[in-house]
């Protein structure tokens, strides 16, 4: 009885406009500049030190699969098991669009790790009983709180998760161009992999930054 009352109270708190506004502010930040490889390694080390295995996987999903935060936390155990076998992840993006995203050995191993602990037919990433919006808020707050100690000194803008997607987009684009595709075709394919609908949006993602 008491647990149910506490849970309902928490739900009311997390549905307030103040909480939602804070989440939006944390997620958007000032800019979504690309992260450097050193910054990513520092953030991964901090997450590991704090025992946040789920955050480590989300960081890798942004860097190597270009997933949005909500897409990361929507992955279930069935999706993960299939992705391990096929080396691609089926992602349900905005407006219900389904896309197939390649995953590397790092993500395969991360999925295997979580499958050992996740409940059957449930979400892959912990905490398992926590609503998605709260997971996203807490992760973004972790990035915000850790940014000053992690980011390189010559950067003025703070780090946001979307900066990892920029690095991933540029990686995909450069690989496709190196494989002989035209810039236009490469950009079109990156648009699809990111779950975007408009090509001009991706131009921002392909801006040059530090190598990662």
XYZ file of C-alpha atoms in Angstrom:
212
model
C 0.000 0.000 0.000
C 2.678 2.490 1.025
C 4.866 1.530 -1.963
C 1.968 2.168 -4.347
C 1.342 5.598 -2.823
C 5.033 6.504 -3.138
C 5.113 5.314 -6.754
C 2.033 7.379 -7.655
C 3.553 10.427 -5.939
C 6.795 10.006 -7.901
C 4.846 9.726 -11.145
C 3.072 13.014 -10.428
C 6.388 14.714 -9.710
C 8.010 13.469 -12.908
C 4.995 14.566 -14.966
C 5.161 18.173 -13.813
C 6.075 20.877 -16.300
C 9.131 21.855 -14.235
C 10.581 18.355 -14.546
C 9.844 18.203 -18.282
C 11.318 21.679 -18.858
C 14.478 20.705 -16.989
C 14.809 17.543 -19.070
C 14.422 19.519 -22.290
C 17.035 22.052 -21.178
C 19.517 19.359 -20.190
C 18.999 17.446 -23.442
C 19.352 20.458 -25.714
C 22.170 22.276 -23.982
C 23.805 25.157 -25.839
C 25.081 23.240 -28.838
C 25.440 19.689 -30.060
C 29.089 19.850 -31.072
C 30.909 16.634 -31.903
C 32.798 14.981 -29.069
C 36.498 14.198 -29.348
C 37.756 10.654 -28.825
C 39.415 11.730 -25.581
C 36.188 13.211 -24.233
C 34.284 10.020 -24.989
C 36.944 7.914 -23.274
C 36.832 10.174 -20.222
C 33.047 9.931 -20.023
C 33.151 6.155 -20.423
C 35.737 5.909 -17.640
C 33.572 8.030 -15.351
C 30.500 5.915 -16.050
C 32.521 2.763 -15.366
C 33.837 4.193 -12.101
C 30.271 4.892 -10.992
C 29.107 1.415 -12.013
C 26.718 2.734 -14.659
C 26.855 -0.052 -17.223
C 23.680 1.166 -18.912
C 25.193 4.612 -19.481
C 28.264 3.040 -21.061
C 26.066 1.227 -23.557
C 24.057 4.366 -24.347
C 27.284 6.275 -25.016
C 28.412 3.552 -27.408
C 24.998 3.480 -29.103
C 25.260 7.186 -29.809
C 28.839 6.941 -31.034
C 28.606 3.820 -33.205
C 24.894 3.423 -34.047
C 23.694 7.032 -34.084
C 20.586 6.278 -32.025
C 18.450 8.904 -30.358
C 18.210 8.636 -26.584
C 14.629 7.414 -26.611
C 15.592 4.790 -29.199
C 18.347 3.520 -26.913
C 16.004 3.059 -23.976
C 13.312 1.440 -26.127
C 15.530 -1.494 -27.128
C 14.116 -4.704 -25.720
C 15.737 -8.061 -25.124
C 14.247 -9.605 -28.263
C 15.677 -6.810 -30.440
C 19.071 -7.175 -28.807
C 19.191 -10.951 -29.248
C 18.317 -10.605 -32.931
C 20.883 -7.835 -33.386
C 23.631 -10.044 -31.961
C 22.893 -12.676 -34.596
C 22.391 -10.356 -37.552
C 24.899 -7.622 -36.592
C 22.201 -5.071 -37.333
C 19.645 -3.458 -35.041
C 16.068 -2.824 -36.138
C 15.080 0.573 -34.753
C 11.612 2.071 -34.584
C 12.146 5.775 -34.976
C 9.960 8.850 -35.265
C 6.521 8.386 -36.830
C 6.959 4.632 -36.469
C 9.548 4.395 -39.227
C 11.658 1.224 -39.076
C 15.303 1.304 -40.073
C 18.167 -1.176 -39.918
C 21.353 0.115 -38.270
C 24.673 -1.779 -38.336
C 26.286 -2.546 -34.992
C 29.936 -3.334 -34.325
C 31.627 -5.820 -32.004
C 31.581 -3.329 -29.124
C 27.793 -3.117 -29.206
C 27.406 -6.871 -29.696
C 29.376 -7.410 -26.496
C 27.405 -4.740 -24.643
C 24.126 -6.379 -25.654
C 25.391 -9.764 -24.464
C 26.326 -8.218 -21.127
C 22.881 -6.759 -20.562
C 21.046 -9.865 -21.729
C 22.596 -11.734 -18.800
C 20.823 -9.416 -16.361
C 17.747 -8.029 -18.110
C 14.315 -9.562 -17.428
C 12.930 -11.725 -20.229
C 10.724 -9.906 -22.732
C 11.613 -6.586 -21.144
C 13.752 -3.560 -21.839
C 17.459 -4.162 -22.306
C 18.912 -1.252 -20.350
C 18.630 -0.655 -16.593
C 17.037 0.500 -14.385
C 14.331 -1.884 -15.548
C 11.333 -0.613 -13.545
C 12.033 3.045 -14.287
C 9.914 4.990 -16.844
C 11.728 5.925 -20.044
C 11.457 9.679 -19.529
C 13.131 9.395 -16.142
C 15.932 7.259 -17.560
C 16.551 9.889 -20.241
C 16.457 12.731 -17.718
C 18.920 11.013 -15.400
C 21.292 10.144 -18.233
C 21.278 13.705 -19.570
C 21.888 15.023 -16.068
C 24.869 12.673 -15.793
C 26.290 14.161 -19.011
C 25.631 17.706 -17.831
C 27.095 17.189 -14.356
C 30.161 15.394 -15.728
C 30.807 17.700 -18.661
C 33.057 20.228 -16.981
C 35.440 17.553 -15.702
C 35.396 15.615 -18.965
C 35.422 18.102 -21.817
C 38.655 19.467 -23.228
C 39.563 22.944 -22.026
C 39.624 24.618 -25.448
C 35.881 23.996 -25.888
C 33.497 26.690 -24.632
C 30.237 24.844 -25.335
C 29.097 22.055 -23.061
C 28.714 18.461 -24.180
C 25.359 16.948 -25.116
C 24.435 13.433 -26.184
C 23.580 14.516 -29.722
C 27.244 15.368 -30.253
C 27.952 11.626 -30.322
C 25.449 11.180 -33.150
C 27.343 13.827 -35.096
C 30.545 11.828 -34.762
C 28.751 8.680 -35.887
C 27.198 10.441 -38.886
C 30.573 11.741 -40.013
C 32.106 8.278 -39.607
C 29.411 6.706 -41.788
C 29.660 9.465 -44.380
C 33.442 9.268 -44.709
C 33.404 5.474 -44.959
C 30.810 5.585 -47.724
C 32.737 8.239 -49.655
C 35.947 6.232 -49.289
C 34.081 3.204 -50.655
C 33.368 5.139 -53.847
C 29.926 6.579 -53.214
C 29.205 10.142 -54.276
C 28.779 12.742 -51.526
C 25.093 13.041 -52.416
C 24.481 9.292 -52.194
C 26.524 8.973 -49.006
C 24.573 11.821 -47.408
C 21.263 10.245 -48.435
C 22.197 6.951 -46.796
C 23.348 8.679 -43.611
C 19.994 10.480 -43.486
C 18.290 7.093 -43.459
C 20.627 5.571 -40.857
C 20.016 8.480 -38.503
C 16.259 8.185 -38.924
C 16.064 11.654 -40.376
C 13.662 12.798 -43.079
C 15.390 15.908 -44.366
C 18.812 15.973 -45.960
C 19.673 19.583 -44.913
C 19.473 18.562 -41.253
C 22.273 16.051 -41.732
C 24.588 18.707 -43.195
C 24.948 20.005 -39.642
C 25.862 16.514 -38.459
C 28.621 16.225 -41.035
C 30.427 19.383 -39.954
C 34.100 18.741 -39.290
C 35.265 18.553 -35.718
C 37.976 16.757 -33.808
C 38.621 13.195 -34.909
C 36.920 10.624 -32.741
